[in-house]
mmCIF file of C-alpha atoms (C1' of nucleotides) in Angstrom:
data_model
loop_
_atom_site.group_PDB
_atom_site.id
_atom_site.type_symbol
_atom_site.label_atom_id
_atom_site.label_comp_id
_atom_site.label_asym_id
_atom_site.label_seq_id
_atom_site.Cartn_x
_atom_site.Cartn_y
_atom_site.Cartn_z
ATOM 1 C CA MET F 368 -15.352 53.300 -35.007
ATOM 2 C CA ALA F 369 -16.135 55.319 -31.922
ATOM 3 C CA ASP F 370 -19.264 56.400 -33.791
ATOM 4 C CA ASP F 371 -21.132 53.120 -33.978
ATOM 5 C CA GLU F 372 -21.173 52.311 -30.318
ATOM 6 C CA SER F 373 -22.946 55.565 -29.382
ATOM 7 C CA THR F 374 -25.576 55.527 -32.086
ATOM 8 C CA LEU F 375 -28.531 54.325 -30.022
ATOM 9 C CA GLN F 376 -27.748 56.725 -27.192
ATOM 10 C CA GLN F 377 -27.458 59.555 -29.676
ATOM 11 C CA GLN F 378 -30.762 58.603 -31.275
ATOM 12 C CA VAL F 379 -32.472 58.624 -27.897
ATOM 13 C CA TRP F 380 -30.933 62.025 -27.152
ATOM 14 C CA ASP F 381 -32.129 63.399 -30.481
ATOM 15 C CA PHE F 382 -35.601 61.970 -29.938
ATOM 16 C CA VAL F 383 -35.953 63.523 -26.507
ATOM 17 C CA TYR F 384 -34.539 66.817 -27.793
ATOM 18 C CA ALA F 385 -37.143 66.932 -30.570
ATOM 19 C CA TYR F 386 -39.930 65.974 -28.182
ATOM 20 C CA ASP F 387 -39.010 68.662 -25.644
ATOM 21 C CA ALA F 388 -38.661 71.299 -28.346
ATOM 22 C CA ALA F 389 -42.075 70.430 -29.764
ATOM 23 C CA TYR F 390 -43.686 70.638 -26.327
ATOM 24 C CA ASP F 391 -42.072 74.007 -25.619
ATOM 25 C CA ARG F 392 -43.346 75.321 -28.942
ATOM 26 C CA ALA F 393 -46.857 74.045 -28.242
ATOM 27 C CA ALA F 394 -47.008 75.652 -24.801
ATOM 28 C CA GLN F 395 -45.605 78.944 -26.034
ATOM 29 C CA ALA F 396 -48.035 79.014 -28.939
ATOM 30 C CA VAL F 397 -50.779 79.138 -26.285
ATOM 31 C CA GLY F 398 -48.923 81.714 -24.177
ATOM 32 C CA LEU F 399 -47.819 79.294 -21.472
ATOM 33 C CA SER F 400 -44.419 78.100 -20.340
ATOM 34 C CA ALA F 401 -43.699 74.382 -20.482
ATOM 35 C CA ALA F 402 -43.761 74.252 -16.681
ATOM 36 C CA GLN F 403 -47.192 75.859 -16.582
ATOM 37 C CA ALA F 404 -48.587 73.562 -19.264
ATOM 38 C CA CYS F 405 -47.149 70.589 -17.412
ATOM 39 C CA LEU F 406 -48.823 71.646 -14.165
ATOM 40 C CA LEU F 407 -52.155 72.127 -15.933
ATOM 41 C CA GLY F 408 -51.727 68.657 -17.408
ATOM 42 C CA GLN F 409 -51.407 67.111 -13.963
ATOM 43 C CA LEU F 410 -54.591 68.860 -12.858
ATOM 44 C CA THR F 411 -56.591 67.544 -15.814
ATOM 45 C CA MET F 412 -56.371 64.193 -14.031
ATOM 46 C CA GLY F 413 -57.868 65.579 -10.817
ATOM 47 C CA GLU F 414 -57.179 68.060 -8.046
ATOM 48 C CA ARG F 415 -53.943 67.959 -6.089
ATOM 49 C CA SER F 416 -52.396 69.640 -3.065
ATOM 50 C CA MET F 417 -49.442 71.966 -3.465
ATOM 51 C CA GLY F 418 -47.175 69.332 -1.973
ATOM 52 C CA GLU F 419 -48.394 66.614 -4.296
ATOM 53 C CA LEU F 420 -47.746 68.880 -7.262
ATOM 54 C CA ALA F 421 -44.205 69.509 -6.023
ATOM 55 C CA VAL F 422 -43.574 65.759 -5.918
ATOM 56 C CA GLU F 423 -45.038 65.140 -9.362
ATOM 57 C CA LEU F 424 -43.235 68.084 -10.928
ATOM 58 C CA LEU F 425 -39.961 67.145 -9.210
ATOM 59 C CA CYS F 426 -39.464 70.607 -7.778
ATOM 60 C CA ASP F 427 -39.546 72.551 -4.535
ATOM 61 C CA PRO F 428 -42.900 73.498 -2.949
ATOM 62 C CA SER F 429 -41.933 77.164 -3.045
ATOM 63 C CA ASN F 430 -41.703 76.849 -6.802
ATOM 64 C CA VAL F 431 -45.198 75.397 -6.977
ATOM 65 C CA THR F 432 -46.449 78.392 -5.018
ATOM 66 C CA GLN F 433 -45.103 80.665 -7.731
ATOM 67 C CA LEU F 434 -46.376 78.609 -10.654
ATOM 68 C CA VAL F 435 -49.850 78.249 -9.162
ATOM 69 C CA ALA F 436 -49.993 81.936 -8.259
ATOM 70 C CA ARG F 437 -49.381 82.901 -11.885
ATOM 71 C CA LEU F 438 -51.922 80.415 -13.217
ATOM 72 C CA GLU F 439 -54.462 81.501 -10.605
ATOM 73 C CA ALA F 440 -53.985 85.140 -11.570
ATOM 74 C CA ARG F 441 -54.948 84.139 -15.109
ATOM 75 C CA GLY F 442 -57.985 82.219 -13.944
ATOM 76 C CA LEU F 443 -56.666 78.856 -15.080
ATOM 77 C CA VAL F 444 -56.599 77.171 -11.643
ATOM 78 C CA THR F 445 -58.141 77.655 -8.229
ATOM 79 C CA ARG F 446 -56.632 77.041 -4.809
ATOM 80 C CA VAL F 447 -58.890 76.267 -1.864
ATOM 81 C CA PRO F 448 -58.079 75.139 1.693
ATOM 82 C CA ASP F 449 -58.807 71.499 2.430
ATOM 83 C CA PRO F 450 -61.591 71.332 5.074
ATOM 84 C CA ALA F 451 -60.051 68.178 6.568
ATOM 85 C CA ASP F 452 -56.654 69.809 7.143
ATOM 86 C CA ARG F 453 -56.658 73.518 6.676
ATOM 87 C CA ARG F 454 -52.906 73.669 6.194
ATOM 88 C CA VAL F 455 -53.421 71.890 2.884
ATOM 89 C CA LYS F 456 -54.579 73.673 -0.263
ATOM 90 C CA GLN F 457 -56.263 71.739 -3.012
ATOM 91 C CA VAL F 458 -55.536 73.038 -6.499
ATOM 92 C CA SER F 459 -58.054 72.466 -9.296
ATOM 93 C CA ILE F 460 -58.126 73.340 -12.965
ATOM 94 C CA THR F 461 -60.881 75.715 -14.121
ATOM 95 C CA PRO F 462 -62.883 75.383 -17.345
ATOM 96 C CA ALA F 463 -60.679 78.121 -18.832
ATOM 97 C CA GLY F 464 -57.643 76.137 -17.731
ATOM 98 C CA ARG F 465 -58.976 73.039 -19.477
ATOM 99 C CA ARG F 466 -59.500 75.013 -22.658
ATOM 100 C CA GLU F 467 -55.932 76.314 -22.541
ATOM 101 C CA HIS F 468 -54.595 72.842 -21.917
ATOM 102 C CA ARG F 469 -56.586 71.370 -24.782
ATOM 103 C CA ALA F 470 -55.100 74.072 -26.991
ATOM 104 C CA VAL F 471 -51.621 72.941 -25.949
ATOM 105 C CA ARG F 472 -52.485 69.352 -26.768
ATOM 106 C CA ARG F 473 -53.741 70.383 -30.183
ATOM 107 C CA ALA F 474 -50.611 72.453 -30.844
ATOM 108 C CA PHE F 475 -48.386 69.593 -29.659
ATOM 109 C CA ASP F 476 -47.865 67.980 -33.039
ATOM 110 C CA PHE F 477 -45.101 65.564 -32.083
ATOM 111 C CA PRO F 478 -47.236 62.497 -31.314
ATOM 112 C CA ASP F 479 -49.206 62.683 -34.553
ATOM 113 C CA ASP F 480 -46.299 63.795 -36.727
ATOM 114 C CA ARG F 481 -43.781 61.317 -35.394
ATOM 115 C CA LEU F 482 -45.569 58.368 -33.834
ATOM 116 C CA GLY F 483 -47.915 58.490 -36.808
ATOM 117 C CA ARG F 484 -45.062 57.383 -39.041
ATOM 118 C CA LEU F 485 -45.144 53.962 -37.433
ATOM 119 C CA ASP F 486 -47.655 51.369 -38.565
ATOM 120 C CA GLU F 487 -49.716 49.496 -36.009
ATOM 121 C CA GLY F 488 -47.214 46.695 -35.575
ATOM 122 C CA GLU F 489 -44.357 49.093 -35.073
ATOM 123 C CA GLN F 490 -46.339 51.030 -32.500
ATOM 124 C CA LEU F 491 -46.940 47.822 -30.563
ATOM 125 C CA GLN F 492 -43.229 47.050 -30.801
ATOM 126 C CA LEU F 493 -42.338 50.489 -29.470
ATOM 127 C CA SER F 494 -44.885 50.228 -26.689
ATOM 128 C CA SER F 495 -43.433 46.902 -25.644
ATOM 129 C CA LEU F 496 -39.888 48.267 -25.599
ATOM 130 C CA LEU F 497 -40.924 51.352 -23.636
ATOM 131 C CA ALA F 498 -42.719 49.152 -21.125
ATOM 132 C CA LYS F 499 -39.424 47.422 -20.417
ATOM 133 C CA LEU F 500 -37.606 50.735 -20.150
ATOM 134 C CA LEU F 501 -40.208 52.100 -17.750
ATOM 135 C CA ASP F 502 -40.999 49.064 -15.637
ATOM 136 C CA ARG F 503 -44.633 49.277 -16.601
ATOM 137 C CA PRO F 504 -46.966 47.042 -18.533
ATOM 138 C CA GLY F 505 -47.380 48.464 -22.031
ATOM 139 C CA GLN F 506 -50.323 47.780 -24.290
ATOM 140 C CA ALA F 507 -48.351 45.114 -26.137
ATOM 141 C CA ALA F 508 -46.617 43.481 -23.208
ATOM 142 C CA ALA F 509 -48.975 40.538 -22.756
ATOM 143 C CA GLY F 510 -47.761 37.294 -24.234
ATOM 144 C CA GLY F 511 -44.556 38.857 -25.612
ATOM 145 C CA MET P 739 -61.871 52.563 -22.964
ATOM 146 C CA ALA P 740 -60.506 56.073 -23.359
ATOM 147 C CA ASP P 741 -57.410 54.768 -21.574
ATOM 148 C CA ASP P 742 -56.107 52.346 -24.158
ATOM 149 C CA GLU P 743 -55.844 54.729 -27.049
ATOM 150 C CA SER P 744 -53.483 57.058 -25.196
ATOM 151 C CA THR P 745 -51.154 54.439 -23.768
ATOM 152 C CA LEU P 746 -48.295 54.777 -26.230
ATOM 153 C CA GLN P 747 -48.361 58.556 -26.026
ATOM 154 C CA GLN P 748 -48.353 58.351 -22.250
ATOM 155 C CA GLN P 749 -45.437 55.916 -22.309
ATOM 156 C CA VAL P 750 -43.450 58.260 -24.521
ATOM 157 C CA TRP P 751 -44.253 61.149 -22.175
ATOM 158 C CA ASP P 752 -43.131 59.145 -19.158
ATOM 159 C CA PHE P 753 -39.962 58.064 -20.930
ATOM 160 C CA VAL P 754 -39.007 61.619 -21.875
ATOM 161 C CA TYR P 755 -39.889 62.835 -18.377
ATOM 162 C CA ALA P 756 -37.595 60.243 -16.794
ATOM 163 C CA TYR P 757 -34.828 61.031 -19.268
ATOM 164 C CA ASP P 758 -34.982 64.770 -18.667
ATOM 165 C CA ALA P 759 -35.083 64.315 -14.909
ATOM 166 C CA ALA P 760 -32.042 62.044 -15.013
ATOM 167 C CA TYR P 761 -30.108 64.545 -17.121
ATOM 168 C CA ASP P 762 -30.995 67.419 -14.793
ATOM 169 C CA ARG P 763 -29.824 65.393 -11.809
ATOM 170 C CA ALA P 764 -26.566 64.494 -13.546
ATOM 171 C CA ALA P 765 -25.786 68.099 -14.446
ATOM 172 C CA GLN P 766 -26.670 69.397 -10.994
ATOM 173 C CA ALA P 767 -24.563 66.723 -9.342
ATOM 174 C CA VAL P 768 -21.612 68.330 -11.125
ATOM 175 C CA GLY P 769 -22.730 71.863 -10.288
ATOM 176 C CA LEU P 770 -23.996 72.726 -13.759
ATOM 177 C CA SER P 771 -27.423 73.566 -15.100
ATOM 178 C CA ALA P 772 -28.843 71.353 -17.834
ATOM 179 C CA ALA P 773 -28.416 74.212 -20.322
ATOM 180 C CA GLN P 774 -24.749 74.571 -19.412
ATOM 181 C CA ALA P 775 -24.092 70.833 -19.652
ATOM 182 C CA CYS P 776 -25.859 70.762 -22.982
ATOM 183 C CA LEU P 777 -23.706 73.570 -24.343
ATOM 184 C CA LEU P 778 -20.546 71.841 -23.152
ATOM 185 C CA GLY P 779 -21.749 68.690 -24.876
ATOM 186 C CA GLN P 780 -22.013 70.492 -28.211
ATOM 187 C CA LEU P 781 -18.472 71.773 -27.818
ATOM 188 C CA THR P 782 -17.059 68.293 -27.160
ATOM 189 C CA MET P 783 -17.742 67.693 -30.852
ATOM 190 C CA GLY P 784 -15.687 70.709 -31.922
ATOM 191 C CA GLU P 785 -15.610 74.494 -31.670
ATOM 192 C CA ARG P 786 -18.577 76.576 -32.711
ATOM 193 C CA SER P 787 -19.459 80.225 -33.169
ATOM 194 C CA MET P 788 -21.938 81.907 -30.860
ATOM 195 C CA GLY P 789 -24.509 81.931 -33.622
ATOM 196 C CA GLU P 790 -24.079 78.251 -34.397
ATOM 197 C CA LEU P 791 -24.586 77.467 -30.719
ATOM 198 C CA ALA P 792 -27.790 79.505 -30.715
ATOM 199 C CA VAL P 793 -29.126 77.452 -33.629
ATOM 200 C CA GLU P 794 -28.161 74.129 -32.068
ATOM 201 C CA LEU P 795 -29.521 75.039 -28.647
ATOM 202 C CA LEU P 796 -32.722 76.464 -30.169
ATOM 203 C CA CYS P 797 -32.392 79.750 -28.341
ATOM 204 C CA ASP P 798 -31.622 83.416 -28.871
ATOM 205 C CA PRO P 799 -28.005 84.542 -29.429
ATOM 206 C CA SER P 800 -28.243 86.858 -26.424
ATOM 207 C CA ASN P 801 -28.918 83.811 -24.309
ATOM 208 C CA VAL P 802 -25.802 82.107 -25.635
ATOM 209 C CA THR P 803 -23.802 85.166 -24.647
ATOM 210 C CA GLN P 804 -24.940 84.712 -21.053
ATOM 211 C CA LEU P 805 -24.412 80.964 -20.930
ATOM 212 C CA VAL P 806 -20.943 81.210 -22.447
ATOM 213 C CA ALA P 807 -20.013 84.106 -20.159
ATOM 214 C CA ARG P 808 -20.792 82.003 -17.080
ATOM 215 C CA LEU P 809 -18.933 78.979 -18.392
ATOM 216 C CA GLU P 810 -15.984 81.137 -19.403
ATOM 217 C CA ALA P 811 -15.849 82.690 -15.935
ATOM 218 C CA ARG P 812 -15.466 79.167 -14.572
ATOM 219 C CA GLY P 813 -12.738 78.320 -17.058
ATOM 220 C CA LEU P 814 -14.784 75.663 -18.863
ATOM 221 C CA VAL P 815 -14.822 77.315 -22.299
ATOM 222 C CA THR P 816 -12.868 79.962 -24.197
ATOM 223 C CA ARG P 817 -14.116 82.506 -26.696
ATOM 224 C CA VAL P 818 -11.749 83.879 -29.335
ATOM 225 C CA PRO P 819 -12.380 86.095 -32.366
ATOM 226 C CA ASP P 820 -12.270 84.342 -35.720
ATOM 227 C CA PRO P 821 -9.324 85.748 -37.732
ATOM 228 C CA ALA P 822 -11.254 85.332 -40.975
ATOM 229 C CA ASP P 823 -14.197 87.437 -39.778
ATOM 230 C CA ARG P 824 -13.552 89.283 -36.593
ATOM 231 C CA ARG P 825 -17.240 89.738 -35.856
ATOM 232 C CA VAL P 826 -17.433 85.997 -35.233
ATOM 233 C CA LYS P 827 -16.281 84.393 -31.987
ATOM 234 C CA GLN P 828 -15.286 80.764 -31.898
ATOM 235 C CA VAL P 829 -16.104 79.013 -28.657
ATOM 236 C CA SER P 830 -14.040 76.010 -27.546
ATOM 237 C CA ILE P 831 -14.181 73.690 -24.575
ATOM 238 C CA THR P 832 -11.151 73.701 -22.248
ATOM 239 C CA PRO P 833 -9.581 70.618 -20.644
ATOM 240 C CA ALA P 834 -11.365 71.554 -17.402
ATOM 241 C CA GLY P 835 -14.594 71.786 -19.375
ATOM 242 C CA ARG P 836 -14.036 68.318 -20.796
ATOM 243 C CA ARG P 837 -13.478 66.955 -17.315
ATOM 244 C CA GLU P 838 -16.709 68.522 -16.084
ATOM 245 C CA HIS P 839 -18.617 67.178 -19.060
ATOM 246 C CA ARG P 840 -17.226 63.686 -18.582
ATOM 247 C CA ALA P 841 -18.392 63.906 -14.981
ATOM 248 C CA VAL P 842 -21.897 64.709 -16.216
ATOM 249 C CA ARG P 843 -21.802 61.730 -18.591
ATOM 250 C CA ARG P 844 -20.716 59.459 -15.746
ATOM 251 C CA ALA P 845 -23.461 60.812 -13.474
ATOM 252 C CA PHE P 846 -26.052 60.429 -16.242
ATOM 253 C CA ASP P 847 -27.155 56.936 -15.391
ATOM 254 C CA PHE P 848 -30.203 56.761 -17.641
ATOM 255 C CA PRO P 849 -28.606 55.130 -20.699
ATOM 256 C CA ASP P 850 -26.950 52.344 -18.728
ATOM 257 C CA ASP P 851 -29.801 51.861 -16.281
ATOM 258 C CA ARG P 852 -32.585 51.878 -18.834
ATOM 259 C CA LEU P 853 -31.223 51.015 -22.262
ATOM 260 C CA GLY P 854 -29.164 48.340 -20.532
ATOM 261 C CA ARG P 855 -32.376 46.463 -19.802
ATOM 262 C CA LEU P 856 -32.771 45.677 -23.485
ATOM 263 C CA ASP P 857 -30.893 42.792 -25.065
ATOM 264 C CA GLU P 858 -28.996 43.289 -28.277
ATOM 265 C CA GLY P 859 -31.905 42.419 -30.527
ATOM 266 C CA GLU P 860 -34.225 44.786 -28.684
ATOM 267 C CA GLN P 861 -31.692 47.585 -28.937
ATOM 268 C CA LEU P 862 -31.533 47.087 -32.689
ATOM 269 C CA GLN P 863 -35.331 47.122 -32.820
ATOM 270 C CA LEU P 864 -35.447 50.371 -30.852
ATOM 271 C CA SER P 865 -32.742 51.917 -33.002
ATOM 272 C CA SER P 866 -34.680 51.034 -36.121
ATOM 273 C CA LEU P 867 -37.899 52.532 -34.754
ATOM 274 C CA LEU P 868 -36.137 55.706 -33.636
ATOM 275 C CA ALA P 869 -34.560 56.038 -37.074
ATOM 276 C CA LYS P 870 -38.043 56.186 -38.561
ATOM 277 C CA LEU P 871 -39.189 58.684 -35.961
ATOM 278 C CA LEU P 872 -36.163 60.905 -36.586
ATOM 279 C CA ASP P 873 -35.777 60.663 -40.355
ATOM 280 C CA ARG P 874 -32.258 59.350 -39.962
ATOM 281 C CA PRO P 875 -30.578 56.086 -40.751
ATOM 282 C CA GLY P 876 -30.230 54.111 -37.535
ATOM 283 C CA GLN P 877 -27.654 51.414 -36.974
ATOM 284 C CA ALA P 878 -30.235 48.746 -37.845
ATOM 285 C CA ALA P 879 -31.970 50.504 -40.709
ATOM 286 C CA ALA P 880 -30.016 49.011 -43.605
ATOM 287 C CA GLY P 881 -31.913 46.449 -45.642
ATOM 288 C CA GLY P 882 -35.143 47.023 -43.650
ATOM 289 C "C1'" DT D 1486 -43.082 69.959 17.909
ATOM 290 C "C1'" DA D 1487 -43.928 68.716 13.073
ATOM 291 C "C1'" DT D 1488 -46.024 69.793 8.707
ATOM 292 C "C1'" DT D 1489 -48.016 72.691 4.800
ATOM 293 C "C1'" DG D 1490 -47.605 76.312 2.391
ATOM 294 C "C1'" DT D 1491 -45.868 81.194 1.738
ATOM 295 C "C1'" DT D 1492 -42.530 85.043 1.596
ATOM 296 C "C1'" DA D 1493 -38.092 87.022 0.840
ATOM 297 C "C1'" DT D 1494 -34.262 86.552 -1.724
ATOM 298 C "C1'" DA D 1495 -31.014 85.225 -5.147
ATOM 299 C "C1'" DC D 1496 -29.438 82.972 -9.210
ATOM 300 C "C1'" DT D 1497 -30.161 81.059 -13.755
ATOM 301 C "C1'" DC D 1498 -32.669 80.777 -18.199
ATOM 302 C "C1'" DT D 1499 -34.719 83.138 -21.692
ATOM 303 C "C1'" DA D 1500 -36.251 86.766 -25.023
ATOM 304 C "C1'" DT D 1501 -36.677 91.676 -26.966
ATOM 305 C "C1'" DA D 1502 -34.693 95.892 -28.162
ATOM 306 C "C1'" DA D 1503 -30.929 98.880 -28.592
ATOM 307 C "C1'" DC D 1504 -26.173 98.987 -29.318
ATOM 308 C "C1'" DT D 1505 -21.018 98.096 -31.048
ATOM 309 C "C1'" DA D 1506 -17.838 96.316 -34.107
ATOM 310 C "C1'" DT D 1507 -16.956 94.438 -38.334
ATOM 311 C "C1'" DA D 1508 -17.946 93.385 -42.980
ATOM 312 C "C1'" DT X 1232 -26.416 98.506 -45.202
ATOM 313 C "C1'" DA X 1233 -26.222 93.933 -43.182
ATOM 314 C "C1'" DT X 1234 -24.413 90.687 -39.841
ATOM 315 C "C1'" DA X 1235 -22.322 88.777 -35.252
ATOM 316 C "C1'" DG X 1236 -22.294 89.423 -30.945
ATOM 317 C "C1'" DT X 1237 -23.124 92.173 -26.601
ATOM 318 C "C1'" DT X 1238 -25.624 94.949 -23.195
ATOM 319 C "C1'" DA X 1239 -29.627 96.431 -20.759
ATOM 320 C "C1'" DT X 1240 -33.628 94.953 -19.149
ATOM 321 C "C1'" DA X 1241 -37.464 92.204 -17.797
ATOM 322 C "C1'" DG X 1242 -40.182 88.043 -16.866
ATOM 323 C "C1'" DA X 1243 -40.203 83.254 -15.639
ATOM 324 C "C1'" DG X 1244 -38.243 78.987 -13.345
ATOM 325 C "C1'" DT X 1245 -35.924 77.340 -9.519
ATOM 326 C "C1'" DA X 1246 -33.986 76.648 -4.779
ATOM 327 C "C1'" DT X 1247 -32.779 77.948 0.202
ATOM 328 C "C1'" DA X 1248 -33.971 79.912 4.420
ATOM 329 C "C1'" DA X 1249 -37.072 82.102 7.431
ATOM 330 C "C1'" DC X 1250 -41.792 82.453 8.516
ATOM 331 C "C1'" DA X 1251 -47.109 81.737 9.480
ATOM 332 C "C1'" DA X 1252 -50.861 78.823 10.186
ATOM 333 C "C1'" DT X 1253 -52.431 74.559 11.468
ATOM 334 C "C1'" DA X 1254 -52.109 70.076 13.307
#
DNA sequence: TATTGTTATACTCTATAACTATA
DNA sequence: TATAGTTATAGAGTATAACAATA
C-alpha cells in the first residue's frame, strides 16, 4: 500500500541513477571525470569566462580554476585574458578537446539505448512532459 | 536544423541536471554529501552488508568502508558482524540516521515542485514511458 | 573599493594494491 | 585457497579564506 504512492518518484530516481551512471562510464572510458567532460561540453557551445563556467557548473570559481588547469595541462582547453577586461579569462576548447568530447558522446550509450526504445509518438509525448517539468517549450509542445 | 534533432536528448540532460542539483542541495542543507544521503537511503529499506552496498552504489568496497566509517562516527549507522559469517558486516541505519534522511527527503523539493506540475493523467503517461525506458513495470503499464 | 581569478588549505569521494580475518 | 572487509595511499572534486591583478 505504501508502495504504490511512491512508484513514479522511484522510477524517476532509477532513471536519473541509470543516466548518471552511464555518463560516468562514458567519461571514464575516455579517461575523463564526469566533471571534466561536463565542462568540455559547455565549451563545445562557445567560449566562456571562468566565472560563467562556475555559474553553469553550479560550483565555486576556485573549483573551475582546478578543473580548467587540469584540462589545460592535457591540451584540451586554452585560457586567454580578455582584452576588454584583463581580469577576465576566456576559456576555449581545443581541437583535441573536441575530439575527446566527441568520444564521450559516442561512448554515452544511454540516449540511443534507452530513448531509442520509444517510438516517435512516445518520444513526442516524453518531450512534451519534460517541457512542462522544465518550463521550456519542447518539440511537441505546440498545439498540445 | 541541427537543433531540432537533439531537443529530446537536451531536455533529458537538463532534467537530470536539475534533479541532481536539487538532490545535492537537499543533502547539503542537512550537512550530508549526496553519497552519504544516498547510502542512508538504501539502508532505509533494510540492512545491507558492505559488499551489497558497494554493488548498489556502483562503487568499490573500500569506498563503502570510508562512507560508512564517517556515518558511523556521526551515529547515523551501525556496523555489526554477521553471526552466520563473521567476515560479513551488516550495516543498519539508526533512529538518528532515519531522522537525518527524512530531513533530506523534506528538503528535496524536486518531486513536489516538478512532478507536481503534471496532472494525474500526465503522471500515468510519464510512469508508463519510464517503465519502458527502465525495463520495469510501471504503475500504468498493465494492459498497455 | 569592487570584481575576477588564483593560491593555500582542508575535507570528501573514489579507486588500486596490500593486508587481516574468516571461511 | 577464496572471500569480505579494511588500511594505506593517491588523485580528483569541492568549498572557504586570503590574496593578486585589474577595473
